[in-house]
């Protein structure tokens, strides 16, 4: 079983829509989680860290559900510029190694 | 501006040749990493270095080698022993070596074996 699993998509949504991605993790001891954004043929860039209490940054909200072992990313009022692949990342506690999901592809349509 | 510089951006190699990918950072980060990205797969860790003159194998180190002689530099050599080297290679750094630390990535090097 992969440490971190994501639905690869693609998610095709109209401009202005709200879209949510989930990501499940297998190691219940994992402590740190992140969402990175990766544009086509570019490097990943940090979008948000995910805190236990949930956190919001403008149109983006990240949440952690430890009981069900998943994290989520909610994007409100989607913009064309949100089109990208979103990578879920979790740590492997004790090894200080981060595990990357395969990414969820989002396309926002005009 | 601080950041990570990878070179070359694109590289073509014949089978049997070794190639070295450069990674330089001016962020004053202690930890540096090399990842490989293939279509449909998540990033996989090749090597990492927690501090100068130290490095450790990641999950897929076979066929690769690294050095960390300076804090700023962490070059990766893809040797002829690497069976399937065509991939997108990403170098990253973090302030310290910890799962809680955010990674900063370079723009990547795309290697194609002909």
PDB file of C-alpha atoms in Angstrom:
ATOM      1  CA  UNK A   1       0.000   0.000   0.000  1.00  0.00           C
ATOM      2  CA  UNK A   2       1.303   3.446  -0.861  1.00  0.00           C
ATOM      3  CA  UNK A   3       2.073   5.778   2.023  1.00  0.00           C
ATOM      4  CA  UNK A   4       0.013   8.549   0.456  1.00  0.00           C
ATOM      5  CA  UNK A   5      -2.743   8.029  -2.101  1.00  0.00           C
ATOM      6  CA  UNK A   6      -4.627  10.512  -4.220  1.00  0.00           C
ATOM      7  CA  UNK A   7      -7.265  10.332  -6.905  1.00  0.00           C
ATOM      8  CA  UNK A   8      -5.293  11.236 -10.049  1.00  0.00           C
ATOM      9  CA  UNK A   9      -8.311  12.903 -11.665  1.00  0.00           C
ATOM     10  CA  UNK A  10      -8.510  14.706 -13.945  1.00  0.00           C
ATOM     11  CA  UNK A  11     -10.979  17.073 -12.342  1.00  0.00           C
ATOM     12  CA  UNK A  12     -12.486  19.395 -14.933  1.00  0.00           C
ATOM     13  CA  UNK A  13     -14.513  22.178 -13.333  1.00  0.00           C
ATOM     14  CA  UNK A  14     -16.029  25.435 -14.601  1.00  0.00           C
ATOM     15  CA  UNK A  15     -14.642  28.762 -13.511  1.00  0.00           C
ATOM     16  CA  UNK A  16     -16.152  29.814 -10.203  1.00  0.00           C
ATOM     17  CA  UNK A  17     -16.861  26.285  -9.019  1.00  0.00           C
ATOM     18  CA  UNK A  18     -15.817  24.795  -5.709  1.00  0.00           C
ATOM     19  CA  UNK A  19     -13.682  21.668  -5.895  1.00  0.00           C
ATOM     20  CA  UNK A  20     -12.320  19.376  -3.197  1.00  0.00           C
ATOM     21  CA  UNK A  21      -9.519  16.839  -3.232  1.00  0.00           C
ATOM     22  CA  UNK A  22      -8.890  14.149  -0.654  1.00  0.00           C
ATOM     23  CA  UNK A  23      -5.703  12.334   0.094  1.00  0.00           C
ATOM     24  CA  UNK A  24      -5.399   9.287   2.348  1.00  0.00           C
ATOM     25  CA  UNK A  25      -2.294   8.275   4.278  1.00  0.00           C
ATOM     26  CA  UNK A  26      -1.375   4.895   5.691  1.00  0.00           C
ATOM     27  CA  UNK A  27       0.956   5.747   8.569  1.00  0.00           C
ATOM     28  CA  UNK A  28      -1.091   6.788  11.555  1.00  0.00           C
ATOM     29  CA  UNK A  29       2.053   8.194  13.175  1.00  0.00           C
ATOM     30  CA  UNK A  30       2.598  10.749  10.407  1.00  0.00           C
ATOM     31  CA  UNK A  31       2.706  14.232  11.828  1.00  0.00           C
ATOM     32  CA  UNK A  32       3.274  16.733   9.037  1.00  0.00           C
ATOM     33  CA  UNK A  33       1.229  17.196   5.901  1.00  0.00           C
ATOM     34  CA  UNK A  34       1.406  19.593   2.995  1.00  0.00           C
ATOM     35  CA  UNK A  35      -0.223  20.438  -0.293  1.00  0.00           C
ATOM     36  CA  UNK A  36       2.105  21.390  -3.127  1.00  0.00           C
ATOM     37  CA  UNK A  37       1.089  22.734  -6.498  1.00  0.00           C
ATOM     38  CA  UNK A  38       2.901  21.670  -9.654  1.00  0.00           C
ATOM     39  CA  UNK A  39       2.380  23.285 -13.012  1.00  0.00           C
ATOM     40  CA  UNK A  40       3.051  21.296 -16.159  1.00  0.00           C
ATOM     41  CA  UNK A  41       6.754  20.542 -16.579  1.00  0.00           C
ATOM     42  CA  UNK A  42       7.650  22.760 -13.599  1.00  0.00           C
ATOM     43  CA  UNK A  43       8.800  22.140 -10.054  1.00  0.00           C
ATOM     44  CA  UNK A  44       6.398  21.652  -7.127  1.00  0.00           C
ATOM     45  CA  UNK A  45       5.767  24.710  -4.980  1.00  0.00           C
ATOM     46  CA  UNK A  46       4.297  24.771  -1.520  1.00  0.00           C
ATOM     47  CA  UNK A  47       0.632  25.696  -1.496  1.00  0.00           C
ATOM     48  CA  UNK A  48      -0.218  25.088   2.147  1.00  0.00           C
ATOM     49  CA  UNK A  49       0.897  23.266   5.231  1.00  0.00           C
ATOM     50  CA  UNK A  50      -1.931  21.310   6.851  1.00  0.00           C
ATOM     51  CA  UNK A  51      -2.550  21.806  10.545  1.00  0.00           C
ATOM     52  CA  UNK A  52      -4.661  19.687  12.863  1.00  0.00           C
ATOM     53  CA  UNK A  53      -7.055  22.557  13.425  1.00  0.00           C
ATOM     54  CA  UNK A  54      -7.433  23.162   9.711  1.00  0.00           C
ATOM     55  CA  UNK A  55      -6.198  26.255   7.969  1.00  0.00           C
ATOM     56  CA  UNK A  56      -7.391  28.670   5.349  1.00  0.00           C
ATOM     57  CA  UNK A  57      -5.542  30.900   2.919  1.00  0.00           C
ATOM     58  CA  UNK A  58      -7.852  32.983   0.788  1.00  0.00           C
ATOM     59  CA  UNK A  59      -9.842  30.653  -1.445  1.00  0.00           C
ATOM     60  CA  UNK A  60      -7.962  27.576  -0.225  1.00  0.00           C
ATOM     61  CA  UNK A  61      -8.821  25.518   2.856  1.00  0.00           C
ATOM     62  CA  UNK A  62      -6.868  22.506   4.075  1.00  0.00           C
ATOM     63  CA  UNK A  63      -8.076  20.075   6.696  1.00  0.00           C
ATOM     64  CA  UNK A  64      -6.691  17.030   8.458  1.00  0.00           C
ATOM     65  CA  UNK A  65      -8.840  14.146   9.686  1.00  0.00           C
ATOM     66  CA  UNK A  66      -6.659  11.931  11.845  1.00  0.00           C
ATOM     67  CA  UNK A  67      -9.423   9.489  12.725  1.00  0.00           C
ATOM     68  CA  UNK A  68      -9.978   8.607   9.068  1.00  0.00           C
ATOM     69  CA  UNK A  69      -6.394   9.335   8.031  1.00  0.00           C
ATOM     70  CA  UNK A  70      -7.017  11.759   5.255  1.00  0.00           C
ATOM     71  CA  UNK A  71      -6.305  15.353   4.387  1.00  0.00           C
ATOM     72  CA  UNK A  72      -8.358  17.525   2.116  1.00  0.00           C
ATOM     73  CA  UNK A  73      -7.942  20.623  -0.003  1.00  0.00           C
ATOM     74  CA  UNK A  74     -10.909  22.798  -0.862  1.00  0.00           C
ATOM     75  CA  UNK A  75     -10.685  25.446  -3.569  1.00  0.00           C
ATOM     76  CA  UNK A  76     -13.510  27.978  -3.743  1.00  0.00           C
ATOM     77  CA  UNK A  77     -14.338  30.246  -6.673  1.00  0.00           C
ATOM     78  CA  UNK A  78     -11.942  28.386  -9.006  1.00  0.00           C
ATOM     79  CA  UNK A  79      -9.839  30.501 -11.330  1.00  0.00           C
ATOM     80  CA  UNK A  80      -8.306  29.515 -14.651  1.00  0.00           C
ATOM     81  CA  UNK A  81      -4.929  29.992 -12.997  1.00  0.00           C
ATOM     82  CA  UNK A  82      -5.736  27.231 -10.484  1.00  0.00           C
ATOM     83  CA  UNK A  83      -5.269  24.657 -13.270  1.00  0.00           C
ATOM     84  CA  UNK A  84      -2.368  22.498 -12.111  1.00  0.00           C
ATOM     85  CA  UNK A  85      -1.528  19.230 -10.415  1.00  0.00           C
ATOM     86  CA  UNK A  86      -1.919  19.211  -6.645  1.00  0.00           C
ATOM     87  CA  UNK A  87       0.435  16.964  -4.697  1.00  0.00           C
ATOM     88  CA  UNK A  88      -0.396  15.634  -1.278  1.00  0.00           C
ATOM     89  CA  UNK A  89       2.650  15.134   0.958  1.00  0.00           C
ATOM     90  CA  UNK A  90       3.010  13.421   4.309  1.00  0.00           C
ATOM     91  CA  UNK A  91       6.007  12.593   6.443  1.00  0.00           C
ATOM     92  CA  UNK A  92       7.306   9.207   7.501  1.00  0.00           C
ATOM     93  CA  UNK A  93       7.726   9.730  11.198  1.00  0.00           C
ATOM     94  CA  UNK A  94      11.042   8.571  12.513  1.00  0.00           C
ATOM     95  CA  UNK A  95      12.759   8.613   9.150  1.00  0.00           C
ATOM     96  CA  UNK A  96      12.305  12.304   8.393  1.00  0.00           C
ATOM     97  CA  UNK A  97      11.330  11.398   4.888  1.00  0.00           C
ATOM     98  CA  UNK A  98       8.455  12.918   2.998  1.00  0.00           C
ATOM     99  CA  UNK A  99       6.121  10.845   0.869  1.00  0.00           C
ATOM    100  CA  UNK A 100       4.549  12.416  -2.186  1.00  0.00           C
ATOM    101  CA  UNK A 101       1.260  11.382  -3.692  1.00  0.00           C
ATOM    102  CA  UNK A 102       1.036  10.987  -7.448  1.00  0.00           C
ATOM    103  CA  UNK A 103      -0.958  14.199  -7.704  1.00  0.00           C
ATOM    104  CA  UNK A 104      -4.464  15.232  -8.700  1.00  0.00           C
ATOM    105  CA  UNK A 105      -4.821  17.049 -11.969  1.00  0.00           C
ATOM    106  CA  UNK A 106      -7.220  20.016 -11.984  1.00  0.00           C
ATOM    107  CA  UNK A 107      -8.366  21.867 -15.085  1.00  0.00           C
ATOM    108  CA  UNK A 108     -10.563  24.938 -14.661  1.00  0.00           C
ATOM    109  CA  UNK A 109     -12.623  25.570 -17.766  1.00  0.00           C
ATOM    110  CA  UNK A 110     -13.774  29.048 -18.902  1.00  0.00           C
TER     111      UNK A 110
ATOM    112  CA  UNK B   1      16.693  36.471  -4.469  1.00  0.00           C
ATOM    113  CA  UNK B   2      17.468  33.203  -2.728  1.00  0.00           C
ATOM    114  CA  UNK B   3      16.704  29.974  -4.438  1.00  0.00           C
ATOM    115  CA  UNK B   4      17.903  26.753  -5.982  1.00  0.00           C
ATOM    116  CA  UNK B   5      19.507  26.582  -9.391  1.00  0.00           C
ATOM    117  CA  UNK B   6      19.608  23.364 -11.350  1.00  0.00           C
ATOM    118  CA  UNK B   7      21.499  22.836 -14.565  1.00  0.00           C
ATOM    119  CA  UNK B   8      21.228  21.809 -17.254  1.00  0.00           C
ATOM    120  CA  UNK B   9      17.498  22.163 -17.770  1.00  0.00           C
ATOM    121  CA  UNK B  10      17.494  19.605 -20.565  1.00  0.00           C
ATOM    122  CA  UNK B  11      20.081  16.894 -21.141  1.00  0.00           C
ATOM    123  CA  UNK B  12      20.377  14.115 -23.676  1.00  0.00           C
ATOM    124  CA  UNK B  13      22.647  11.180 -23.034  1.00  0.00           C
ATOM    125  CA  UNK B  14      23.673   8.109 -24.917  1.00  0.00           C
ATOM    126  CA  UNK B  15      23.401   4.772 -23.189  1.00  0.00           C
ATOM    127  CA  UNK B  16      26.521   3.923 -21.245  1.00  0.00           C
ATOM    128  CA  UNK B  17      27.458   7.521 -20.443  1.00  0.00           C
ATOM    129  CA  UNK B  18      27.588   9.055 -17.003  1.00  0.00           C
ATOM    130  CA  UNK B  19      26.065  12.512 -16.579  1.00  0.00           C
ATOM    131  CA  UNK B  20      26.199  14.961 -13.694  1.00  0.00           C
ATOM    132  CA  UNK B  21      23.330  17.245 -12.777  1.00  0.00           C
ATOM    133  CA  UNK B  22      24.190  20.410 -10.892  1.00  0.00           C
ATOM    134  CA  UNK B  23      22.265  21.797  -7.915  1.00  0.00           C
ATOM    135  CA  UNK B  24      23.256  25.010  -6.136  1.00  0.00           C
ATOM    136  CA  UNK B  25      21.350  26.821  -3.382  1.00  0.00           C
ATOM    137  CA  UNK B  26      21.894  30.184  -1.718  1.00  0.00           C
ATOM    138  CA  UNK B  27      19.244  29.764   0.949  1.00  0.00           C
ATOM    139  CA  UNK B  28      21.731  28.737   3.614  1.00  0.00           C
ATOM    140  CA  UNK B  29      19.802  25.484   4.030  1.00  0.00           C
ATOM    141  CA  UNK B  30      21.495  22.565   5.744  1.00  0.00           C
ATOM    142  CA  UNK B  31      19.547  19.772   4.062  1.00  0.00           C
ATOM    143  CA  UNK B  32      19.438  18.965   0.379  1.00  0.00           C
ATOM    144  CA  UNK B  33      17.646  16.268  -1.584  1.00  0.00           C
ATOM    145  CA  UNK B  34      17.401  14.699  -5.001  1.00  0.00           C
ATOM    146  CA  UNK B  35      14.096  13.365  -6.272  1.00  0.00           C
ATOM    147  CA  UNK B  36      13.089  11.658  -9.452  1.00  0.00           C
ATOM    148  CA  UNK B  37       9.656  12.143 -11.021  1.00  0.00           C
ATOM    149  CA  UNK B  38       8.166   9.803 -13.623  1.00  0.00           C
ATOM    150  CA  UNK B  39       4.752  10.119 -15.271  1.00  0.00           C
ATOM    151  CA  UNK B  40       1.980   8.754 -13.064  1.00  0.00           C
ATOM    152  CA  UNK B  41       4.262   8.361 -10.060  1.00  0.00           C
ATOM    153  CA  UNK B  42       4.951  10.473  -7.053  1.00  0.00           C
ATOM    154  CA  UNK B  43       8.351  11.967  -6.390  1.00  0.00           C
ATOM    155  CA  UNK B  44      10.833   9.319  -5.260  1.00  0.00           C
ATOM    156  CA  UNK B  45      13.826  10.133  -3.110  1.00  0.00           C
ATOM    157  CA  UNK B  46      17.216   9.252  -4.580  1.00  0.00           C
ATOM    158  CA  UNK B  47      19.674  10.715  -2.066  1.00  0.00           C
ATOM    159  CA  UNK B  48      19.604  13.257   0.701  1.00  0.00           C
ATOM    160  CA  UNK B  49      22.175  15.166   2.704  1.00  0.00           C
ATOM    161  CA  UNK B  50      21.569  16.499   6.184  1.00  0.00           C
ATOM    162  CA  UNK B  51      24.791  18.441   6.402  1.00  0.00           C
ATOM    163  CA  UNK B  52      28.040  19.070   4.564  1.00  0.00           C
ATOM    164  CA  UNK B  53      30.163  15.975   3.942  1.00  0.00           C
ATOM    165  CA  UNK B  54      27.290  13.671   4.789  1.00  0.00           C
ATOM    166  CA  UNK B  55      24.698  12.010   2.571  1.00  0.00           C
ATOM    167  CA  UNK B  56      22.378   9.032   2.742  1.00  0.00           C
ATOM    168  CA  UNK B  57      20.661   6.782   0.229  1.00  0.00           C
ATOM    169  CA  UNK B  58      16.996   7.305  -0.400  1.00  0.00           C
ATOM    170  CA  UNK B  59      14.523   4.782  -1.779  1.00  0.00           C
ATOM    171  CA  UNK B  60      16.003   4.473  -5.280  1.00  0.00           C
ATOM    172  CA  UNK B  61      19.741   5.179  -4.963  1.00  0.00           C
ATOM    173  CA  UNK B  62      20.990   2.378  -7.222  1.00  0.00           C
ATOM    174  CA  UNK B  63      22.783   3.744 -10.264  1.00  0.00           C
ATOM    175  CA  UNK B  64      23.228   7.215  -8.767  1.00  0.00           C
ATOM    176  CA  UNK B  65      25.955   8.951  -6.780  1.00  0.00           C
ATOM    177  CA  UNK B  66      26.221  12.300  -5.005  1.00  0.00           C
ATOM    178  CA  UNK B  67      28.673  14.470  -3.122  1.00  0.00           C
ATOM    179  CA  UNK B  68      28.263  17.280  -0.584  1.00  0.00           C
ATOM    180  CA  UNK B  69      31.574  19.065  -0.340  1.00  0.00           C
ATOM    181  CA  UNK B  70      29.999  22.473   0.119  1.00  0.00           C
ATOM    182  CA  UNK B  71      26.839  23.554   1.865  1.00  0.00           C
ATOM    183  CA  UNK B  72      25.596  25.233  -1.300  1.00  0.00           C
ATOM    184  CA  UNK B  73      26.151  22.371  -3.717  1.00  0.00           C
ATOM    185  CA  UNK B  74      24.743  18.854  -4.090  1.00  0.00           C
ATOM    186  CA  UNK B  75      25.498  17.419  -7.544  1.00  0.00           C
ATOM    187  CA  UNK B  76      23.937  14.170  -8.726  1.00  0.00           C
ATOM    188  CA  UNK B  77      25.687  11.772 -11.091  1.00  0.00           C
ATOM    189  CA  UNK B  78      23.528   9.411 -13.089  1.00  0.00           C
ATOM    190  CA  UNK B  79      25.757   6.481 -13.903  1.00  0.00           C
ATOM    191  CA  UNK B  80      25.545   3.933 -16.676  1.00  0.00           C
ATOM    192  CA  UNK B  81      24.369   1.453 -14.038  1.00  0.00           C
ATOM    193  CA  UNK B  82      21.014   3.218 -13.803  1.00  0.00           C
ATOM    194  CA  UNK B  83      18.745   1.035 -15.928  1.00  0.00           C
ATOM    195  CA  UNK B  84      16.048   3.552 -16.743  1.00  0.00           C
ATOM    196  CA  UNK B  85      17.477   7.043 -16.290  1.00  0.00           C
ATOM    197  CA  UNK B  86      15.061   8.994 -18.479  1.00  0.00           C
ATOM    198  CA  UNK B  87      13.123  11.144 -16.011  1.00  0.00           C
ATOM    199  CA  UNK B  88      12.579  14.582 -14.528  1.00  0.00           C
ATOM    200  CA  UNK B  89      15.095  15.189 -11.719  1.00  0.00           C
ATOM    201  CA  UNK B  90      14.315  17.640  -8.958  1.00  0.00           C
ATOM    202  CA  UNK B  91      16.710  19.017  -6.393  1.00  0.00           C
ATOM    203  CA  UNK B  92      15.316  20.445  -3.166  1.00  0.00           C
ATOM    204  CA  UNK B  93      16.514  21.929   0.083  1.00  0.00           C
ATOM    205  CA  UNK B  94      15.140  22.592   3.541  1.00  0.00           C
ATOM    206  CA  UNK B  95      16.391  24.647   6.436  1.00  0.00           C
ATOM    207  CA  UNK B  96      17.044  21.514   8.479  1.00  0.00           C
ATOM    208  CA  UNK B  97      16.444  17.823   7.915  1.00  0.00           C
ATOM    209  CA  UNK B  98      12.986  17.250   9.283  1.00  0.00           C
ATOM    210  CA  UNK B  99       9.681  16.035   7.963  1.00  0.00           C
ATOM    211  CA  UNK B 100       8.120  19.196   9.299  1.00  0.00           C
ATOM    212  CA  UNK B 101      10.233  21.405   7.107  1.00  0.00           C
ATOM    213  CA  UNK B 102       9.023  22.820   3.838  1.00  0.00           C
ATOM    214  CA  UNK B 103      10.983  21.874   0.747  1.00  0.00           C
ATOM    215  CA  UNK B 104      12.108  24.429  -1.792  1.00  0.00           C
ATOM    216  CA  UNK B 105      12.630  22.936  -5.232  1.00  0.00           C
ATOM    217  CA  UNK B 106      14.811  23.848  -8.138  1.00  0.00           C
ATOM    218  CA  UNK B 107      13.295  24.103 -11.614  1.00  0.00           C
ATOM    219  CA  UNK B 108      14.380  20.575 -12.469  1.00  0.00           C
ATOM    220  CA  UNK B 109      16.544  18.822 -15.019  1.00  0.00           C
ATOM    221  CA  UNK B 110      14.935  16.703 -17.690  1.00  0.00           C
ATOM    222  CA  UNK B 111      17.208  13.825 -18.730  1.00  0.00           C
ATOM    223  CA  UNK B 112      16.552  11.786 -21.849  1.00  0.00           C
ATOM    224  CA  UNK B 113      18.590   8.735 -22.748  1.00  0.00           C
ATOM    225  CA  UNK B 114      18.783   8.100 -26.467  1.00  0.00           C
TER     226      UNK B 114
END
